[in-house]
XYZ file of C-alpha atoms in Angstrom:
688
model
C 23.846 147.519 86.709
C 26.113 148.580 89.509
C 25.747 151.481 91.835
C 26.300 154.819 90.103
C 28.988 157.297 90.972
C 26.541 159.707 92.525
C 25.101 157.146 94.867
C 28.591 156.056 95.859
C 29.438 159.618 97.074
C 26.333 159.750 99.263
C 27.387 156.800 101.359
C 29.103 156.949 104.775
C 32.736 158.035 104.875
C 35.367 155.274 104.720
C 37.161 154.375 107.980
C 40.477 156.060 108.495
C 43.735 154.114 108.243
C 45.762 154.192 111.500
C 49.036 153.997 109.589
C 48.083 157.145 107.704
C 47.402 158.925 110.976
C 50.830 157.975 112.377
C 52.535 159.176 109.199
C 50.673 162.488 109.437
C 51.879 162.886 113.002
C 55.472 162.463 111.857
C 54.958 165.049 109.162
C 53.497 167.563 111.630
C 56.450 167.082 113.923
C 58.928 167.731 111.149
C 56.920 170.738 109.964
C 56.994 172.242 113.451
C 60.748 171.704 113.660
C 61.279 173.387 110.317
C 59.043 176.288 111.373
C 60.930 176.837 114.603
C 64.283 176.849 112.822
C 62.996 179.277 110.229
C 61.759 181.755 112.873
C 65.086 181.720 114.665
C 66.998 182.391 111.502
C 64.583 185.122 110.514
C 64.988 186.811 113.881
C 68.778 186.731 113.592
C 68.623 188.369 110.152
C 69.605 185.311 108.132
C 67.537 185.091 105.011
C 68.773 181.832 103.596
C 66.949 178.841 102.309
C 67.072 176.045 104.808
C 68.793 173.014 103.296
C 70.095 169.742 104.681
C 73.717 168.823 104.581
C 74.618 166.825 101.517
C 71.456 167.797 99.596
C 71.611 167.976 95.835
C 70.031 170.586 93.585
C 67.161 168.250 92.956
C 66.548 168.020 96.694
C 66.427 171.855 96.986
C 63.868 172.050 94.198
C 61.696 169.453 95.881
C 61.897 171.275 99.205
C 60.733 174.558 97.654
C 57.942 172.768 95.836
C 56.691 171.216 99.042
C 56.835 174.569 100.891
C 54.842 176.326 98.156
C 52.222 173.613 98.187
C 51.899 173.794 101.961
C 51.583 177.561 101.835
C 48.709 177.403 99.349
C 46.551 174.910 101.203
C 47.232 176.241 104.695
C 46.821 179.915 103.981
C 50.473 180.830 104.476
C 52.168 183.455 102.373
C 54.025 182.155 99.374
C 57.651 182.983 98.982
C 59.719 183.478 95.925
C 63.225 182.182 95.463
C 64.691 185.088 97.447
C 62.624 184.230 100.525
C 60.376 187.411 100.468
C 56.705 187.180 101.356
C 54.448 187.497 98.309
C 51.232 187.684 100.350
C 50.317 187.582 104.000
C 47.400 185.622 105.228
C 46.820 184.431 108.758
C 46.898 180.688 109.141
C 45.245 178.505 111.734
C 48.498 176.907 112.751
C 52.040 177.395 111.624
C 53.402 174.234 110.072
C 56.034 173.135 107.630
C 55.645 170.317 105.216
C 57.996 167.397 105.377
C 58.544 165.067 102.403
C 55.369 163.169 101.587
C 55.398 159.431 102.210
C 54.439 157.654 99.059
C 55.054 154.516 97.077
C 57.895 153.980 94.652
C 55.910 155.517 91.816
C 55.129 158.557 93.923
C 58.790 158.968 94.877
C 59.797 158.725 91.242
C 57.232 161.361 90.410
C 58.663 163.755 92.975
C 62.215 163.210 91.735
C 61.503 163.771 88.064
C 58.971 166.563 88.569
C 55.906 164.703 87.286
C 52.897 164.833 89.584
C 50.842 167.436 91.331
C 53.672 169.972 91.512
C 55.511 171.415 88.536
C 59.181 172.338 88.434
C 58.462 176.083 88.211
C 56.976 176.056 91.726
C 53.299 176.590 90.811
C 50.816 174.263 92.478
C 48.316 172.107 90.641
C 44.734 173.344 90.641
C 43.258 169.956 91.598
C 44.248 168.810 95.098
C 44.944 165.193 95.713
C 43.219 162.885 98.225
C 46.150 163.251 100.627
C 45.798 167.018 100.592
C 42.027 166.859 101.167
C 42.581 164.490 104.060
C 45.200 166.849 105.467
C 42.726 169.758 105.425
C 40.138 167.656 107.182
C 42.521 167.000 110.037
C 43.580 170.620 110.179
C 39.952 171.764 110.640
C 38.979 168.973 112.951
C 40.883 169.986 116.070
C 41.757 166.401 116.832
C 43.914 165.836 119.897
C 45.618 162.998 118.123
C 46.887 165.318 115.483
C 47.450 168.511 117.468
C 50.536 167.574 119.440
C 53.113 169.833 120.949
C 55.630 170.659 118.177
C 58.376 171.383 120.700
C 58.502 167.739 121.913
C 58.518 166.158 118.476
C 61.833 165.306 116.878
C 62.100 165.491 113.160
C 63.475 162.469 111.292
C 66.063 163.156 108.694
C 67.773 160.705 106.385
C 71.131 161.624 107.930
C 70.240 160.652 111.487
C 68.111 157.583 110.926
C 69.071 154.828 113.278
C 67.947 151.270 113.707
C 64.286 152.129 113.367
C 61.427 151.211 111.136
C 62.454 153.924 108.702
C 65.173 151.641 107.340
C 62.678 148.917 106.568
C 60.518 151.113 104.357
C 61.987 152.946 101.384
C 60.523 156.443 101.188
C 61.416 159.718 99.541
C 62.693 160.928 102.902
C 65.176 158.152 103.623
C 66.161 157.106 100.126
C 69.264 159.246 100.128
C 70.463 158.077 103.510
C 69.879 154.426 102.715
C 71.649 154.791 99.408
C 74.638 156.458 101.033
C 74.729 153.833 103.762
C 74.628 151.048 101.182
C 77.504 152.651 99.305
C 79.536 152.881 102.499
C 78.801 149.242 103.330
C 79.903 148.105 99.888
C 83.062 150.188 100.189
C 83.828 148.592 103.567
C 83.309 145.097 102.166
C 85.592 145.851 99.227
C 88.253 147.147 101.599
C 87.987 144.023 103.754
C 88.261 141.784 100.701
C 91.345 143.649 99.545
C 92.858 143.321 103.006
C 92.226 139.563 103.006
C 93.928 139.241 99.640
C 96.951 141.093 100.942
C 97.101 138.870 104.027
C 96.850 135.736 101.859
C 99.620 137.074 99.664
C 101.785 137.618 102.734
C 101.097 134.111 104.016
C 101.907 132.396 100.722
C 104.659 134.841 99.740
C 103.174 135.300 96.269
C 105.172 138.023 94.519
C 105.623 139.665 97.900
C 108.188 137.835 99.989
C 111.514 136.323 99.067
C 111.919 133.540 101.641
C 115.279 133.042 103.257
C 116.190 129.395 102.664
C 119.953 129.115 102.450
C 121.818 128.725 105.720
C 124.703 131.062 106.406
C 125.070 130.805 110.205
C 128.675 129.789 110.899
C 130.724 129.855 114.052
C 134.257 131.115 114.507
C 135.730 127.957 113.000
C 133.655 128.304 109.812
C 131.360 125.369 110.613
C 127.641 125.671 110.156
C 126.108 125.616 113.623
C 122.778 124.228 112.426
C 124.452 120.981 111.350
C 125.261 120.177 114.967
C 121.612 120.148 115.948
C 119.143 117.332 115.442
C 117.047 117.931 112.308
C 113.588 119.359 112.855
C 111.345 117.385 110.476
C 108.655 120.040 110.330
C 111.219 122.716 109.558
C 112.841 120.489 106.948
C 109.567 119.863 105.157
C 108.603 123.536 105.098
C 112.052 124.413 103.806
C 111.781 121.769 101.082
C 108.442 123.155 99.902
C 109.794 126.718 99.950
C 112.877 125.703 97.995
C 110.774 123.895 95.395
C 108.590 126.975 95.012
C 111.653 129.201 94.595
C 113.122 126.917 91.935
C 109.810 126.981 90.058
C 109.914 130.802 89.874
C 113.571 131.517 90.415
C 113.643 135.002 88.862
C 111.047 136.445 91.252
C 111.567 134.540 94.492
C 115.306 133.935 94.720
C 117.498 135.950 97.047
C 119.930 138.489 95.670
C 123.336 137.046 94.939
C 122.198 133.411 95.199
C 122.558 130.962 92.327
C 120.258 128.142 91.299
C 122.971 125.600 92.125
C 122.981 126.729 95.752
C 119.251 126.199 96.090
C 119.519 122.798 94.390
C 122.303 121.704 96.736
C 120.255 122.836 99.741
C 117.203 120.943 98.460
C 119.181 117.728 97.936
C 120.662 117.999 101.416
C 117.212 118.459 102.947
C 115.836 115.514 100.954
C 118.613 113.273 102.226
C 117.885 114.292 105.818
C 114.104 114.134 105.582
C 113.621 110.981 103.482
C 116.832 109.099 104.357
C 118.464 108.791 100.927
C 122.140 108.627 100.218
C 123.440 111.780 98.565
C 124.432 109.861 95.421
C 121.036 108.243 94.864
C 119.098 111.380 95.789
C 120.940 113.394 93.154
C 120.513 110.670 90.536
C 116.766 110.482 91.075
C 116.394 114.259 91.355
C 117.932 114.782 87.916
C 115.133 112.755 86.311
C 112.427 115.315 87.104
C 111.662 118.956 87.603
C 112.004 120.147 91.228
C 108.280 119.942 91.925
C 107.892 116.534 90.274
C 110.987 115.232 92.061
C 109.441 116.255 95.375
C 106.246 114.392 94.423
C 108.315 111.310 93.490
C 110.178 111.259 96.806
C 106.915 111.767 98.660
C 105.192 108.928 96.762
C 107.988 106.528 97.724
C 107.023 106.992 101.365
C 103.554 105.492 100.765
C 102.982 101.813 100.019
C 101.329 100.984 96.727
C 97.843 99.453 96.785
C 97.514 95.689 97.219
C 96.592 94.148 93.866
C 95.672 90.597 92.907
C 95.530 89.112 89.415
C 92.698 86.827 88.439
C 93.822 83.491 87.017
C 91.792 83.169 83.836
C 92.639 79.439 83.709
C 90.545 78.838 86.843
C 87.856 81.527 87.085
C 86.552 84.863 85.850
C 87.173 88.203 87.521
C 83.476 88.822 88.222
C 83.075 85.467 89.965
C 86.266 85.952 91.956
C 85.227 89.435 93.053
C 81.865 88.162 94.243
C 83.473 85.358 96.224
C 85.906 87.721 97.942
C 83.187 90.263 98.677
C 81.221 87.524 100.431
C 84.277 86.959 102.629
C 84.399 90.613 103.688
C 86.940 91.930 101.186
C 86.561 95.474 99.866
C 87.848 95.708 96.308
C 87.389 97.279 92.897
C 88.926 96.822 89.412
C 92.476 98.103 89.219
C 91.669 100.211 86.167
C 90.293 100.218 82.665
C 93.675 99.215 81.260
C 93.526 95.739 82.885
C 90.850 93.055 82.632
C 92.252 90.760 85.308
C 93.445 93.059 88.117
C 91.587 93.743 91.373
C 92.676 96.363 93.902
C 92.152 95.410 97.532
C 91.283 98.136 100.041
C 90.328 96.120 103.112
C 90.152 92.441 103.944
C 88.803 90.607 106.970
C 90.818 87.478 106.091
C 94.458 86.977 105.006
C 94.584 87.160 101.223
C 97.263 84.451 101.109
C 95.154 81.876 102.978
C 91.701 82.034 101.403
C 90.258 78.963 99.657
C 90.314 80.951 96.416
C 94.032 81.595 96.767
C 94.831 77.988 97.613
C 92.697 76.865 94.693
C 94.719 79.003 92.285
C 91.980 81.516 91.457
C 94.300 84.481 91.945
C 97.858 85.472 92.753
C 99.196 88.459 94.655
C 100.987 90.503 92.022
C 101.909 94.173 91.654
C 99.956 96.065 89.038
C 103.165 97.186 87.325
C 104.069 93.527 86.650
C 101.077 93.265 84.317
C 102.635 95.746 81.908
C 105.502 93.652 80.399
C 103.133 90.756 79.648
C 100.569 93.107 78.113
C 103.325 94.584 75.927
C 104.514 91.089 74.937
C 100.949 90.173 73.818
C 101.532 86.371 73.542
C 99.432 84.422 71.061
C 98.185 80.873 71.244
C 100.410 77.990 70.069
C 103.634 80.030 70.303
C 107.000 79.187 71.873
C 107.853 81.782 74.477
C 110.851 82.249 76.737
C 110.691 84.002 80.106
C 114.371 84.563 80.904
C 113.902 85.636 84.555
C 110.635 83.979 85.531
C 110.608 83.735 89.349
C 108.311 83.940 91.266
C 105.966 83.093 88.388
C 103.464 85.941 88.199
C 104.343 86.933 84.632
C 104.806 83.317 83.502
C 101.367 82.236 84.664
C 99.862 85.392 83.149
C 101.377 84.390 79.811
C 99.960 80.870 80.228
C 96.518 82.327 80.895
C 96.657 84.513 77.776
C 97.758 81.480 75.720
C 94.983 79.344 77.284
C 97.517 76.605 78.136
C 98.473 76.145 74.495
C 101.922 76.334 72.961
C 105.026 76.083 75.146
C 106.583 78.387 77.729
C 110.167 78.061 78.937
C 110.350 79.596 82.406
C 113.994 80.086 83.330
C 115.620 81.431 86.474
C 119.261 81.267 87.449
C 118.492 81.045 91.187
C 117.504 77.542 92.286
C 115.812 78.731 95.457
C 113.627 81.137 93.539
C 112.925 78.440 90.970
C 111.268 76.344 93.678
C 108.735 79.111 94.351
C 108.240 79.394 90.596
C 107.343 75.713 90.362
C 104.877 76.016 93.261
C 102.967 78.893 91.648
C 102.876 77.146 88.282
C 101.282 74.056 89.831
C 98.864 76.043 91.992
C 97.639 78.188 89.108
C 97.315 75.235 86.729
C 99.794 76.241 83.989
C 100.281 72.983 82.061
C 102.280 74.298 79.101
C 105.301 75.480 81.115
C 108.805 74.024 81.344
C 110.971 75.217 84.236
C 114.724 75.358 83.721
C 117.698 76.626 85.690
C 120.270 78.232 83.410
C 122.262 81.393 83.289
C 120.108 83.424 80.930
C 123.186 84.584 79.000
C 123.672 80.989 77.785
C 120.346 80.736 76.014
C 121.579 81.243 72.490
C 123.623 78.077 73.151
C 121.022 76.096 75.118
C 117.990 76.665 72.912
C 116.700 79.314 70.555
C 114.113 79.933 67.888
C 111.455 81.429 70.182
C 108.532 83.422 68.864
C 108.667 85.902 71.748
C 111.051 86.528 74.638
C 110.276 88.359 77.877
C 113.229 89.754 79.811
C 112.321 91.344 83.137
C 115.941 91.995 83.969
C 117.398 92.180 87.483
C 117.852 95.821 88.420
C 118.590 98.217 91.251
C 114.933 98.480 92.335
C 114.743 102.276 92.346
C 111.119 101.990 91.215
C 110.033 99.914 94.219
C 111.550 101.949 97.049
C 108.177 101.961 98.786
C 108.391 98.161 98.956
C 112.107 97.973 99.800
C 113.326 101.126 101.614
C 116.840 99.671 101.932
C 117.446 100.766 98.334
C 117.762 104.340 99.637
C 121.168 103.659 101.167
C 122.609 100.391 99.842
C 122.961 101.378 96.166
C 126.276 102.887 95.194
C 127.924 104.024 92.004
C 129.436 100.569 91.564
C 125.985 98.999 91.395
C 124.974 101.319 88.576
C 128.011 100.209 86.635
C 127.718 96.445 87.137
C 123.953 96.082 86.719
C 123.775 97.800 83.310
C 126.586 95.571 82.083
C 124.633 92.450 83.068
C 121.448 93.855 81.561
C 123.169 94.528 78.246
C 124.408 90.942 78.040
C 120.965 89.567 78.887
C 119.240 91.761 76.305
C 121.642 90.703 73.549
C 121.054 87.056 74.473
C 117.295 87.605 74.350
C 117.508 89.179 70.900
C 119.646 86.304 69.622
C 117.141 83.753 71.000
C 114.224 85.089 68.934
C 113.283 83.678 65.539
C 113.021 86.580 63.140
C 111.106 84.401 60.662
C 108.274 83.688 63.090
C 104.898 84.211 61.431
C 103.263 85.583 64.580
C 106.155 86.817 66.689
C 109.746 87.890 66.515
C 109.336 90.252 69.506
C 111.447 90.919 72.576
C 110.183 92.856 75.605
C 112.779 94.359 77.925
C 111.569 95.722 81.261
C 112.971 96.732 84.646
C 111.553 97.936 87.947
C 114.013 100.832 87.909
C 113.666 104.452 86.819
C 117.337 105.291 86.199
C 118.511 106.043 82.694
C 121.610 103.843 83.034
C 119.458 100.720 83.350
C 116.837 101.641 80.771
C 117.509 104.003 77.884
C 121.256 103.381 77.827
C 120.767 99.612 77.688
C 118.234 99.970 74.862
C 120.601 102.303 72.995
C 123.392 99.760 73.379
C 121.231 96.958 71.980
C 120.204 99.061 68.988
C 123.857 99.810 68.253
C 125.071 96.217 68.617
C 122.126 94.524 66.923
C 121.203 96.442 63.775
C 118.627 93.772 62.919
C 116.164 94.961 65.594
C 113.888 97.970 65.801
C 111.856 99.504 68.593
C 108.083 99.280 68.134
C 105.043 100.505 70.020
C 104.440 98.773 73.332
C 100.648 98.840 72.942
C 100.211 100.313 76.439
C 97.620 103.064 76.654
C 99.403 105.156 79.300
C 102.880 105.962 80.490
C 105.561 108.600 79.899
C 107.757 108.404 76.820
C 111.387 107.467 77.332
C 114.188 110.035 77.377
C 115.703 111.062 74.073
C 118.018 113.634 75.686
C 119.370 113.288 79.204
C 122.189 115.181 80.914
C 123.839 116.045 77.611
C 123.402 112.545 76.173
C 121.376 112.010 73.018
C 119.694 108.686 72.304
C 118.041 107.220 69.250
C 114.785 109.067 68.435
C 112.890 105.761 68.427
C 113.490 105.432 72.185
C 110.503 107.706 72.670
C 108.429 104.575 71.894
C 109.461 103.131 75.248
C 107.297 103.782 78.285
C 108.104 104.934 81.809
C 105.775 104.570 84.781
C 106.133 106.564 87.984
C 104.491 106.030 91.390
C 103.482 109.680 91.781
C 101.699 109.718 88.415
C 99.915 106.363 88.213
C 100.100 105.036 91.795
C 101.977 101.923 90.651
C 105.596 100.882 91.087
C 108.204 102.622 89.001
C 108.690 100.640 85.794
C 110.248 100.754 82.339
C 108.951 98.804 79.328
C 110.388 98.582 75.805
C 109.506 96.323 72.872
C 111.808 95.213 70.036
C 110.997 93.624 66.704
C 113.661 91.397 65.152
C 113.773 91.949 61.399
C 116.614 89.647 60.343
C 119.006 86.960 61.570
C 121.926 87.795 63.788
C 125.366 87.761 62.228
C 127.312 84.498 62.696
C 130.316 86.584 63.747
C 128.300 87.859 66.679
C 126.520 84.733 67.898
C 128.142 81.304 68.000
C 126.205 78.147 67.234
C 125.481 75.572 69.958
C 128.293 73.369 68.601
C 130.891 76.007 69.373
C 132.678 76.086 72.693
C 131.587 79.656 73.457
C 128.250 81.090 74.407
C 128.247 84.691 73.176
C 130.928 86.604 71.389
C 132.033 89.371 73.679
C 132.697 91.719 70.772
C 129.190 92.908 71.441
C 130.052 93.442 75.084
C 133.452 95.010 74.749
C 135.213 97.687 72.800
C 138.782 97.376 71.501
C 139.072 93.842 72.868
C 138.623 94.973 76.485
C 135.615 93.661 78.392
C 133.477 96.330 80.085
C 133.056 94.483 83.397
C 136.783 93.924 83.923
C 136.602 90.121 83.409
C 138.114 87.981 80.679
C 136.058 87.350 77.544
C 134.287 84.013 77.226
C 135.800 83.416 73.780
C 139.494 82.454 73.917
C 139.769 82.624 70.120
C 139.330 86.359 70.393
C 142.727 86.524 72.112
C 144.382 83.871 69.986
C 143.615 85.810 66.811
C 144.869 89.080 68.233
C 148.281 90.184 67.043
C 149.203 91.902 70.290
C 147.872 89.162 72.555
C 150.157 88.284 75.460
C 147.752 85.999 77.310
C 148.757 82.792 75.513
C 146.993 79.448 75.078
C 145.416 77.295 77.794
C 147.700 74.571 79.208
C 145.603 71.419 79.640
C 148.239 69.672 81.767
C 148.399 72.596 84.142
C 144.658 72.889 84.338
C 144.126 69.197 85.032
C 145.202 69.617 88.666
C 142.633 72.366 89.221
C 139.943 70.293 87.559
C 140.689 67.249 89.714
C 140.656 69.368 92.861
C 137.280 70.868 91.976
C 135.892 67.402 91.264
C 137.005 66.070 94.650
C 135.323 68.958 96.440
C 132.161 68.319 94.482
C 132.130 64.633 95.448
C 132.734 65.417 99.123
C 129.719 67.757 99.136
C 127.653 64.847 97.836
C 128.934 62.629 100.627
C 131.055 60.405 98.372
C 134.675 59.310 98.736
C 136.752 60.837 95.904
C 139.349 58.037 96.039
C 136.707 55.316 95.699
C 135.096 57.162 92.807
C 138.437 57.404 91.013
C 139.046 53.656 91.459
C 135.649 52.831 89.979
C 136.001 55.327 87.150
C 139.448 54.241 86.127
C 140.066 57.229 83.881
C 140.592 60.925 83.859
C 137.771 63.377 84.573
C 136.387 66.351 82.717
C 134.407 69.271 83.971
C 131.279 70.373 82.148
C 129.781 73.733 83.087
C 126.433 73.654 81.430
C 124.192 74.407 84.399
C 126.797 75.552 86.885
C 127.138 72.031 88.383
C 130.319 69.958 88.164
C 129.907 66.473 86.716
C 132.345 63.540 86.377
C 132.459 61.754 83.041
C 134.728 58.715 82.646
C 136.498 58.357 79.315
C 138.508 55.165 79.878
C 137.602 51.847 78.437
C 134.029 52.290 79.344
C 133.956 55.616 77.314
């Protein structure tokens, strides 16, 4: 059994807590201050209850409760609400009670009226331990407690400074700390609002209407700013501001200014900042929204990543990557859409001189060049025609997908480029490829019946400006009239070269490295109109932007949305266009001549009303002979023979031969055959 309660009371008194003594000293000081103030007011005739500034009704009630309690235990006379003395009894010392320091529970008890003191002002009959301790110190005449009340300064919640009172939440300082916290939060909210306003001023969001358009002119009406050298930083900031205004024209535009004025200013700044011709800048700008056009122009200033294609005929991509990593090359796969591409970030050795390159394990090839071959999707044991094959990247990719089976005709009209094509074919080990040098428009006459045809047509190169910046200035309106005409002829020849009855094929892929509508959607629309036996099909590419169906008031076939566009600012590859046709039936004999005929392609598909689009004469003379209003007339063989002989003599001189000696040996007249662009002499005398 433990020690009983009676025995516990008979023990020695517990040691006093120093912190309690210091708190009692503070209370005595505040009580003395309150007593002094009360005497002065009483002497001056003021009979008012002493309250603190900013006190609530609850605070007044607590103050009266504390005063009544102090009066009971110290022998002072109690006062009613009017301040009159109810009884007079001499006290040992005059003191006033300050708020009692207590814990959170004690403070809550004082605020809600639960505790030793009731709301009506009557004191509890049972004193607490704090009150007993207070009486002990009052009777004990301790010098520690009995200090001079005139030198003590009371602590109020209003005048608390950076003292220990802030660290400890008490009933005395709770109001001041709460008010201070509210003021601090209000200051922070005001600062945050001020920062938002400053940010709005800096970015001109719904606040400022920036002045972009120039209106400073001299006496002669000439803009003075045009005479000064362009400030690139000013130009760029003005471009960004103009783009932002065009995005939200209703809110940010200046009064009395039209959208056309801002567009003209933006195009002028683009020409100055990026170095484009005004014609090409406007043509490219019309393809996009203002913000996307700005991103496109900006992307053309950065070179595209270096990409290599793994030759699946020689190695695997994992093995090639490991070999190049061992040589200090930093690389990663070009993307999930390709299984053979590797993007090079850094290389310690030249990529065109490594043993792997010389051994044909890879070829340097732009990532966008993978797309036409992926859309073509060649199968094994097929006959495929690549109409513009140089330098051989797409041809060898096709050979790798076919695993060196079937047959590939790699054609290029440029002999110099064909030499590089042959070198890459040998280096990469493509054994099923035949290289030929024909004008691609002659292929319906030379050979046909292919399962698939790939036409990566020559174009203006507006998608590879980052690679060839000269495109910015050297392309004119004439180029965008001649190139589409050539592309239309090549596409019709490609369609006519495909076998519609192929069990696995019958497809034509048309692609360009241009982003203009004249070279892409308009050419496709022309082919659909002139060859009703073809249809556009899905390209099979997992990304890309759909082709235009409406552009600048022009409406195209709805199926053109199956084509795919690729932009440098969206996919970080060269600008490209890819379309895929499926040939459903044979071409009309009236459209395509057989190889036995003397013509290559009927120009009815290339001309309207008997007038060729490119300004040259049609290749079919019968077209003019059968015309009722034809004034051209027939060819005169006797008159042409002199021109033919003259051309033959020039051809023989270039070969280093004597034309007179050749004529003596031939002994007959000569003919000119233009099958491959070369001039040949064929004797038709006795020797035949």
